[in-house]
Tab-separated table of C-alpha atoms in Angstrom:
chain	number	residue	atom	x	y	z
W	1	LEU	CA	-0.085	0.050	-0.095
W	2	PHE	CA	1.263	3.516	-0.753
W	3	PRO	CA	3.610	4.391	2.152
W	4	HIS	CA	1.324	7.071	3.274
W	5	PHE	CA	-2.172	6.427	1.878
W	6	VAL	CA	-3.959	5.138	5.615
W	7	ASP	CA	-2.710	8.446	7.131
W	8	LYS	CA	-3.781	10.706	4.175
W	9	VAL	CA	-7.063	9.261	4.335
W	10	ASN	CA	-7.255	9.577	8.089
W	11	GLU	CA	-6.675	13.234	7.182
W	12	ILE	CA	-10.427	13.700	6.351
W	13	MET	CA	-11.887	10.980	8.918
W	14	PRO	CA	-13.085	12.844	12.628
W	15	ALA	CA	-10.473	10.791	15.517
W	16	ASP	CA	-13.262	8.400	16.685
W	17	SER	CA	-13.253	6.898	12.703
W	18	ARG	CA	-10.070	6.736	11.220
W	19	LEU	CA	-9.164	4.011	9.983
W	20	GLN	CA	-5.874	1.349	10.890
W	21	ILE	CA	-4.025	-1.494	9.547
W	22	LYS	CA	-4.398	-4.601	11.391
W	23	PRO	CA	-1.651	-5.447	13.894
W	24	ASP	CA	-0.838	-8.443	11.435
W	25	GLY	CA	-0.391	-6.047	8.792
W	26	SER	CA	-3.518	-7.004	7.123
W	27	LEU	CA	-5.922	-4.402	5.370
W	28	SER	CA	-9.378	-3.787	6.800
W	29	THR	CA	-12.258	-4.224	3.847
W	30	GLU	CA	-12.675	-0.070	4.040
W	31	ILE	CA	-8.831	0.558	3.449
W	32	ARG	CA	-9.215	-2.037	0.540
W	33	ILE	CA	-11.947	-0.257	-0.910
W	34	LEU	CA	-10.411	2.497	-0.691
W	35	ALA	CA	-7.156	1.749	-2.254
W	36	ILE	CA	-9.418	-0.235	-5.085
W	37	ILE	CA	-10.691	3.473	-5.830
W	38	ARG	CA	-7.639	5.338	-5.590
W	39	LEU	CA	-6.280	3.063	-8.204
W	40	GLY	CA	-9.088	3.812	-10.591
W	41	ILE	CA	-11.390	1.427	-9.969
W	42	THR	CA	-14.716	3.079	-9.271
W	43	LYS	CA	-17.616	1.116	-9.950
W	44	SER	CA	-19.223	-1.007	-7.172
W	45	PRO	CA	-19.352	-4.439	-8.859
W	46	GLU	CA	-16.179	-4.006	-10.367
W	47	ILE	CA	-14.323	-3.513	-6.998
W	48	ALA	CA	-16.523	-6.249	-5.758
W	49	GLU	CA	-15.193	-8.536	-8.174
W	50	VAL	CA	-11.630	-7.646	-7.089
W	51	LEU	CA	-12.649	-8.230	-3.628
W	52	ASN	CA	-14.297	-11.339	-3.858
W	53	CYS	CA	-17.207	-10.004	-2.325
W	54	ALA	CA	-20.594	-9.019	-2.626
W	55	VAL	CA	-21.639	-5.474	-4.143
W	56	ASN	CA	-23.911	-5.144	-1.514
W	57	THR	CA	-20.762	-4.878	0.784
W	58	VAL	CA	-19.368	-2.158	-1.493
W	59	TYR	CA	-22.139	-0.481	-1.073
W	60	LYS	CA	-22.374	-0.298	2.345
W	61	TYR	CA	-18.899	0.202	3.223
W	62	ARG	CA	-18.482	3.199	0.859
W	63	GLU	CA	-21.920	4.326	1.943
W	64	THR	CA	-20.466	4.456	5.643
W	65	ILE	CA	-17.016	5.499	5.212
W	66	ARG	CA	-18.211	8.628	3.085
W	67	ASN	CA	-21.127	9.559	5.593
W	68	LYS	CA	-18.219	9.900	8.166
W	69	ALA	CA	-15.611	11.998	6.033
W	70	LEU	CA	-15.213	15.263	7.475
W	71	CYS	CA	-15.423	16.557	4.052
W	72	PRO	CA	-18.683	17.106	1.673
W	73	LYS	CA	-20.092	13.707	0.786
W	74	GLU	CA	-19.918	14.620	-2.809
W	75	ASP	CA	-16.020	15.335	-2.551
W	76	PHE	CA	-15.114	12.226	-0.426
W	77	GLU	CA	-13.968	10.000	-3.833
W	78	LYS	CA	-12.523	12.867	-5.536
W	79	ILE	CA	-10.371	13.098	-2.368
W	80	ILE	CA	-8.947	9.679	-2.073
W	81	LYS	CA	-8.403	9.938	-6.248
W	82	ARG	CA	-6.296	12.636	-5.482
W	83	ILE	CA	-4.046	11.194	-2.685
W	84	ASP	CA	-0.428	10.856	-4.304
W	85	PHE	CA	1.740	7.379	-4.590
């Protein structure tokens, strides 16, 4: 994962909703979805296929993350897409 990707995402999240890499180094579903969006795959069915999960799971996580973000909902994914490598 990009060296500072999670830190950059957390800049637009409230303190109680910040994302973290798991102690074993694995990534949460939220981080995986956002990383895929950053790589340019933005359609939920395509994200679900990459993650091998249900489309509704992707919809739910995307909505939950977007609703918690400190930025306007309509700008959230634009901001994610602009995070530098």
